[in-house]
CSV table of C-alpha atoms in Angstrom, one decimal:
chain,number,residue,atom,x,y,z
A,1,MET,CA,-12.9,-265.4,-2.5
A,2,ILE,CA,-13.7,-262.1,-1.8
A,3,PRO,CA,-16.0,-261.3,1.5
A,4,ILE,CA,-19.4,-258.9,0.3
A,5,GLY,CA,-17.7,-256.0,2.8
A,6,TYR,CA,-14.8,-255.3,0.0
A,7,TYR,CA,-17.9,-254.8,-2.4
A,8,LEU,CA,-19.6,-252.1,0.3
A,9,ILE,CA,-16.2,-250.4,0.7
A,10,LEU,CA,-16.2,-250.2,-3.0
A,11,SER,CA,-19.5,-248.5,-3.3
A,12,GLY,CA,-18.9,-246.4,-0.6
A,13,ILE,CA,-16.2,-244.8,-2.3
A,14,LEU,CA,-17.8,-245.0,-5.7
A,15,PHE,CA,-20.9,-243.3,-3.6
A,16,THR,CA,-18.7,-240.7,-2.0
A,17,LEU,CA,-16.9,-240.0,-5.7
A,18,GLY,CA,-20.4,-238.6,-6.8
A,19,ILE,CA,-21.7,-236.9,-4.5
A,20,ILE,CA,-18.2,-234.9,-3.9
A,21,ALA,CA,-18.4,-234.3,-7.5
A,22,PHE,CA,-22.3,-233.3,-7.7
A,23,PHE,CA,-21.4,-230.6,-4.6
A,24,ILE,CA,-17.9,-229.1,-6.7
A,25,LYS,CA,-18.8,-229.4,-10.1
A,26,LYS,CA,-20.8,-226.0,-11.6
A,27,ASP,CA,-22.2,-227.2,-14.8
A,28,LEU,CA,-25.4,-229.2,-15.1
A,29,ILE,CA,-24.1,-232.0,-17.6
A,30,THR,CA,-21.2,-233.0,-15.1
A,31,MET,CA,-23.4,-233.1,-11.7
A,32,PHE,CA,-25.8,-235.5,-13.8
A,33,MET,CA,-22.5,-237.9,-14.4
A,34,SER,CA,-22.1,-237.5,-10.8
A,35,ILE,CA,-25.4,-238.9,-10.5
A,36,GLU,CA,-24.8,-241.8,-13.1
A,37,ILE,CA,-21.8,-242.5,-10.6
A,38,MET,CA,-24.0,-242.9,-7.3
A,39,LEU,CA,-26.6,-245.0,-9.1
A,40,ASN,CA,-24.1,-247.2,-10.4
A,41,SER,CA,-22.4,-247.5,-6.9
A,42,ALA,CA,-25.8,-248.4,-5.2
A,43,ASN,CA,-25.8,-251.0,-8.4
A,44,LEU,CA,-22.5,-252.6,-7.2
A,45,ALA,CA,-23.9,-253.3,-3.5
A,46,PHE,CA,-27.1,-254.5,-4.7
A,47,ILE,CA,-25.3,-257.0,-7.2
A,48,ALA,CA,-23.0,-258.1,-4.6
A,49,PHE,CA,-26.1,-258.5,-1.5
A,50,SER,CA,-27.5,-261.0,-4.3
A,51,ARG,CA,-24.5,-262.7,-5.1
A,52,ASN,CA,-23.7,-262.9,-0.7
A,53,LEU,CA,-27.3,-264.3,0.1
A,54,LEU,CA,-27.9,-266.6,-3.1
A,55,SER,CA,-31.0,-264.6,-3.9
A,56,ILE,CA,-31.8,-263.0,-7.6
A,57,ASN,CA,-33.9,-260.4,-6.5
A,58,GLY,CA,-31.4,-258.1,-5.8
A,59,GLN,CA,-30.6,-258.3,-9.9
A,60,ILE,CA,-33.9,-257.4,-10.6
A,61,VAL,CA,-33.9,-254.6,-8.7
A,62,VAL,CA,-30.6,-253.9,-10.8
A,63,PHE,CA,-32.8,-253.9,-13.7
A,64,PHE,CA,-35.1,-251.8,-12.8
A,65,ILE,CA,-32.5,-249.1,-11.6
A,66,ILE,CA,-31.1,-249.3,-15.1
A,67,THR,CA,-34.3,-248.6,-16.8
A,68,LEU,CA,-34.7,-245.8,-14.5
A,69,ALA,CA,-31.2,-244.1,-15.7
A,70,ALA,CA,-32.1,-244.3,-19.0
A,71,ALA,CA,-35.3,-242.7,-18.4
A,72,GLU,CA,-33.3,-240.0,-16.1
A,73,ALA,CA,-30.9,-239.3,-18.6
A,74,CYS,CA,-33.5,-238.9,-21.1
A,75,LEU,CA,-35.8,-236.7,-19.5
A,76,GLY,CA,-32.9,-234.7,-17.6
A,77,LEU,CA,-31.0,-233.8,-20.6
A,78,ALA,CA,-34.0,-233.3,-22.5
A,79,ILE,CA,-34.9,-229.5,-20.2
A,80,ILE,CA,-30.5,-228.8,-20.0
A,81,LEU,CA,-30.8,-229.1,-24.4
A,82,LEU,CA,-34.2,-226.4,-23.0
A,83,ILE,CA,-32.4,-224.6,-20.5
A,84,PHE,CA,-29.9,-223.8,-22.7
A,85,ARG,CA,-31.9,-222.8,-25.8
A,86,GLN,CA,-33.8,-220.2,-23.5
A,87,ARG,CA,-31.1,-219.2,-21.5
A,88,LYS,CA,-27.6,-220.1,-23.0
A,89,THR,CA,-26.3,-221.3,-20.1
A,90,ILE,CA,-25.2,-224.6,-18.3
A,91,ARG,CA,-23.6,-223.3,-15.2
A,92,SER,CA,-25.4,-224.1,-12.3
A,93,GLU,CA,-25.4,-220.6,-10.3
A,94,GLU,CA,-26.6,-218.8,-13.4
A,95,ILE,CA,-30.0,-220.5,-13.2
A,96,ASN,CA,-31.3,-218.4,-10.3
A,97,LEU,CA,-35.4,-217.8,-11.9
A,98,MET,CA,-36.2,-219.3,-9.0
A,99,LYS,CA,-34.2,-216.6,-6.6
A,100,GLY,CA,-36.7,-213.8,-7.4
B,1,MET,CA,-4.5,-264.7,-4.4
B,2,SER,CA,-5.9,-266.7,-7.3
B,3,LEU,CA,-6.7,-265.4,-10.7
B,4,TYR,CA,-10.1,-264.2,-9.8
B,5,SER,CA,-9.6,-261.8,-7.3
B,6,GLY,CA,-7.1,-260.2,-9.1
B,7,PHE,CA,-9.7,-259.6,-11.7
B,8,ILE,CA,-12.0,-258.3,-8.6
B,9,TYR,CA,-9.2,-256.5,-7.3
B,10,PHE,CA,-8.2,-254.9,-11.1
B,11,PHE,CA,-11.4,-254.3,-12.5
B,12,GLY,CA,-12.2,-252.6,-8.2
B,13,ILE,CA,-9.0,-250.0,-8.1
B,14,LEU,CA,-9.5,-249.6,-12.3
B,15,SER,CA,-13.5,-248.0,-11.3
B,16,ILE,CA,-12.1,-246.0,-8.6
B,17,PHE,CA,-9.2,-244.2,-10.6
B,18,LEU,CA,-11.1,-243.5,-13.6
B,19,GLY,CA,-14.3,-242.3,-11.4
B,20,ILE,CA,-11.1,-240.0,-9.6
B,21,MET,CA,-10.6,-239.0,-13.0
B,22,VAL,CA,-14.4,-238.5,-14.2
B,23,ILE,CA,-14.7,-235.9,-11.1
B,24,THR,CA,-11.3,-234.1,-11.8
B,25,ARG,CA,-11.4,-233.4,-16.2
B,26,LYS,CA,-12.4,-230.1,-16.5
B,27,ASN,CA,-13.6,-230.6,-20.4
B,28,ALA,CA,-16.6,-232.6,-19.8
B,29,ILE,CA,-16.5,-234.2,-22.6
B,30,HIS,CA,-13.3,-236.3,-20.9
B,31,SER,CA,-15.2,-237.1,-18.1
B,32,ALA,CA,-17.5,-238.8,-20.3
B,33,VAL,CA,-15.2,-240.9,-22.3
B,34,TYR,CA,-14.0,-241.3,-18.6
B,35,LEU,CA,-17.3,-242.3,-17.2
B,36,ILE,CA,-18.0,-244.6,-20.1
B,37,PHE,CA,-14.9,-246.0,-18.9
B,38,CYS,CA,-15.7,-246.6,-15.2
B,39,ILE,CA,-19.4,-248.1,-16.4
B,40,LEU,CA,-17.5,-250.3,-18.3
B,41,SER,CA,-15.1,-251.8,-15.3
B,42,ILE,CA,-18.0,-252.1,-13.1
B,43,ALA,CA,-19.6,-254.2,-15.9
B,44,GLY,CA,-16.3,-256.4,-14.9
B,45,LEU,CA,-17.3,-256.5,-11.9
B,46,PHE,CA,-21.0,-257.8,-12.6
B,47,PHE,CA,-19.4,-260.5,-14.3
B,48,LEU,CA,-17.1,-261.7,-11.8
B,49,LEU,CA,-20.1,-261.6,-9.3
B,50,GLN,CA,-22.0,-264.2,-11.8
B,51,ALA,CA,-24.7,-261.5,-12.5
B,52,GLU,CA,-23.9,-262.3,-16.5
B,53,PHE,CA,-27.3,-260.7,-17.9
B,54,ILE,CA,-27.2,-257.5,-15.6
B,55,ALA,CA,-23.5,-256.9,-17.0
B,56,GLY,CA,-24.8,-257.4,-20.0
B,57,ILE,CA,-27.3,-254.9,-19.7
B,58,GLN,CA,-24.8,-252.2,-18.6
B,59,ILE,CA,-22.5,-252.6,-21.2
B,60,ILE,CA,-25.3,-252.1,-23.6
B,61,VAL,CA,-28.1,-249.6,-21.9
B,62,TYR,CA,-25.4,-248.0,-20.0
B,63,ALA,CA,-21.9,-247.8,-21.8
B,64,GLY,CA,-24.2,-248.2,-25.6
B,65,GLY,CA,-27.4,-245.4,-24.8
B,66,ILE,CA,-27.3,-243.9,-21.8
B,67,MET,CA,-23.7,-242.1,-22.7
B,68,VAL,CA,-24.0,-241.6,-26.2
B,69,ILE,CA,-27.1,-239.5,-24.9
B,70,TYR,CA,-24.6,-237.7,-22.5
B,71,VAL,CA,-22.3,-237.4,-25.4
B,72,PHE,CA,-24.6,-235.7,-27.9
B,73,THR,CA,-25.6,-233.5,-25.9
B,74,ILE,CA,-22.2,-232.1,-24.8
B,75,LEU,CA,-21.6,-232.1,-28.6
B,76,LEU,CA,-25.2,-230.0,-28.9
B,77,ILE,CA,-24.3,-227.4,-26.2
B,78,LYS,CA,-21.2,-224.8,-26.7
B,79,LEU,CA,-19.3,-225.6,-23.6
B,80,GLU,CA,-17.3,-223.4,-22.2
B,81,VAL,CA,-14.5,-224.9,-20.0
B,82,VAL,CA,-15.3,-224.5,-16.5
B,83,LYS,CA,-13.2,-223.9,-14.0
B,84,GLY,CA,-13.9,-226.3,-11.1
B,85,LEU,CA,-13.0,-226.7,-7.7
B,86,LYS,CA,-14.1,-222.6,-6.8
B,87,ARG,CA,-17.2,-222.5,-5.4
B,88,ARG,CA,-18.7,-220.2,-2.4
B,89,TRP,CA,-17.1,-221.3,1.5
B,90,GLU,CA,-20.5,-223.2,2.1
B,91,ILE,CA,-20.8,-225.5,-0.5
B,92,LYS,CA,-17.2,-226.3,0.2
B,93,LEU,CA,-17.7,-226.7,3.7
B,94,ILE,CA,-20.9,-228.9,3.1
B,95,THR,CA,-18.9,-231.0,1.0
B,96,ALA,CA,-16.5,-231.3,3.2
B,97,ILE,CA,-18.5,-232.8,6.2
B,98,VAL,CA,-20.1,-235.3,3.6
B,99,PHE,CA,-17.0,-236.5,2.4
B,100,SER,CA,-15.2,-236.9,5.9
B,101,ALA,CA,-18.4,-238.4,7.5
B,102,LEU,CA,-18.4,-240.9,4.2
B,103,SER,CA,-15.0,-241.5,4.6
B,104,GLY,CA,-14.5,-242.5,8.1
B,105,GLU,CA,-18.1,-244.6,7.7
B,106,ILE,CA,-15.9,-246.5,5.4
B,107,LEU,CA,-13.0,-246.4,7.5
B,108,TYR,CA,-15.2,-247.7,10.1
B,109,LEU,CA,-16.2,-250.7,8.5
B,110,LEU,CA,-12.8,-251.3,7.0
B,111,LEU,CA,-10.9,-251.1,11.2
B,112,ARG,CA,-13.5,-252.5,13.2
B,113,LYS,CA,-16.2,-254.2,11.8
B,114,ARG,CA,-13.9,-256.9,10.4
B,115,GLU,CA,-16.9,-259.2,11.1
B,116,ALA,CA,-18.4,-257.7,7.8
B,117,LEU,CA,-15.2,-258.7,5.8
B,118,LEU,CA,-15.1,-262.4,7.2
B,119,PRO,CA,-15.0,-264.6,4.3
B,120,GLU,CA,-18.3,-266.6,4.2
B,121,GLU,CA,-19.3,-269.8,1.6
B,122,TYR,CA,-20.2,-268.7,-1.8
B,123,GLY,CA,-23.1,-270.6,-3.2
B,124,ILE,CA,-23.4,-270.5,-7.0
B,125,ALA,CA,-26.1,-267.8,-7.9
B,126,LYS,CA,-28.0,-268.0,-11.3
B,127,GLY,CA,-27.5,-264.5,-13.1
B,128,THR,CA,-28.2,-266.1,-16.3
B,129,VAL,CA,-31.1,-264.7,-18.8
B,130,GLN,CA,-33.4,-267.9,-18.0
B,131,ALA,CA,-32.9,-267.3,-14.7
B,132,VAL,CA,-33.6,-263.2,-14.9
B,133,GLY,CA,-36.5,-263.6,-17.1
B,134,SER,CA,-38.8,-266.2,-15.0
B,135,TYR,CA,-38.0,-264.0,-12.3
B,136,LEU,CA,-39.2,-261.2,-14.4
B,137,LEU,CA,-41.9,-262.1,-15.9
B,138,ARG,CA,-43.2,-264.5,-13.3
B,139,ASP,CA,-42.9,-262.9,-10.3
B,140,TYR,CA,-42.8,-259.4,-11.0
B,141,LEU,CA,-44.4,-259.1,-13.6
B,142,ILE,CA,-46.3,-255.9,-12.8
B,143,PRO,CA,-43.1,-253.7,-12.1
B,144,PHE,CA,-41.8,-254.6,-15.5
B,145,GLU,CA,-44.9,-253.4,-17.0
B,146,VAL,CA,-45.0,-250.0,-15.4
B,147,VAL,CA,-40.9,-250.1,-15.7
B,148,SER,CA,-42.1,-250.0,-19.7
B,149,LEU,CA,-44.9,-247.5,-18.7
B,150,LEU,CA,-42.1,-245.1,-17.5
B,151,LEU,CA,-40.1,-245.2,-20.6
B,152,LEU,CA,-43.2,-244.7,-22.8
B,153,VAL,CA,-43.9,-241.4,-20.5
B,154,ALA,CA,-40.4,-240.0,-20.6
B,155,MET,CA,-39.8,-240.8,-24.3
B,156,ILE,CA,-42.9,-238.9,-25.0
B,157,GLY,CA,-41.8,-236.0,-22.2
B,158,ALA,CA,-38.4,-235.9,-24.2
B,159,ILE,CA,-40.3,-235.6,-27.3
B,160,MET,CA,-42.3,-232.5,-26.2
B,161,LEU,CA,-39.5,-230.8,-24.4
B,162,SER,CA,-37.2,-230.7,-27.1
B,163,ARG,CA,-39.6,-229.2,-29.9
B,164,LYS,CA,-39.0,-225.9,-31.5
B,165,LYS,CA,-42.1,-224.2,-29.7
B,166,VAL,CA,-42.9,-225.0,-26.2
């Protein structure tokens, strides 16, 4: 049997990859994909704890997180399409309307 | 090493490899395809952790639903090939700090806190549709309804945002 620490290490590695991608990527779509990687790593930690504690509550939380990710992707990509239609760019450095 | 452990290591290493491929590709559609396979390998880990219902939801909703939205958005946007890894130095510094902190934490867990890595007895955690569904409709009924309301709000918001005249 694989102990739970290894799942947490895998989850931490995936979360680190997501954070690095969020910082170094320039287009908004890839930044959103890195958010999906981070959500998946959190899901993995929840499922591992659910298996370890013999409780099913972690799986319920993962169900809600997946629903939340669906709503987030739907709205976020609609906003990205709107930004692209108005500004003709999705590079995060060129979207500086709030900069004054 | 049993076959079970072999599959766990296989899917874990595969998901890390595919995650690295996601964040290093320059073309966004390649990243999306690698992300689909990364999500599928994580779904394999969910199967092996006896969360069968969640694994099916992961495949259907994530790989089948969310990633299709991503691919369609990438196809709708005329995407210039963005040169990655070329940021200002403050962002590089923040990235280096976050990366070293998180990987240092992982290494600390791996090297020092060995008692968190000790094997323990596993019972049977039932993750079948019956178990999850009964929990969902008995103990978590109100959050379930609230989540359905959230999906309705997201749908209305996406329709409002994607009209021609805003």
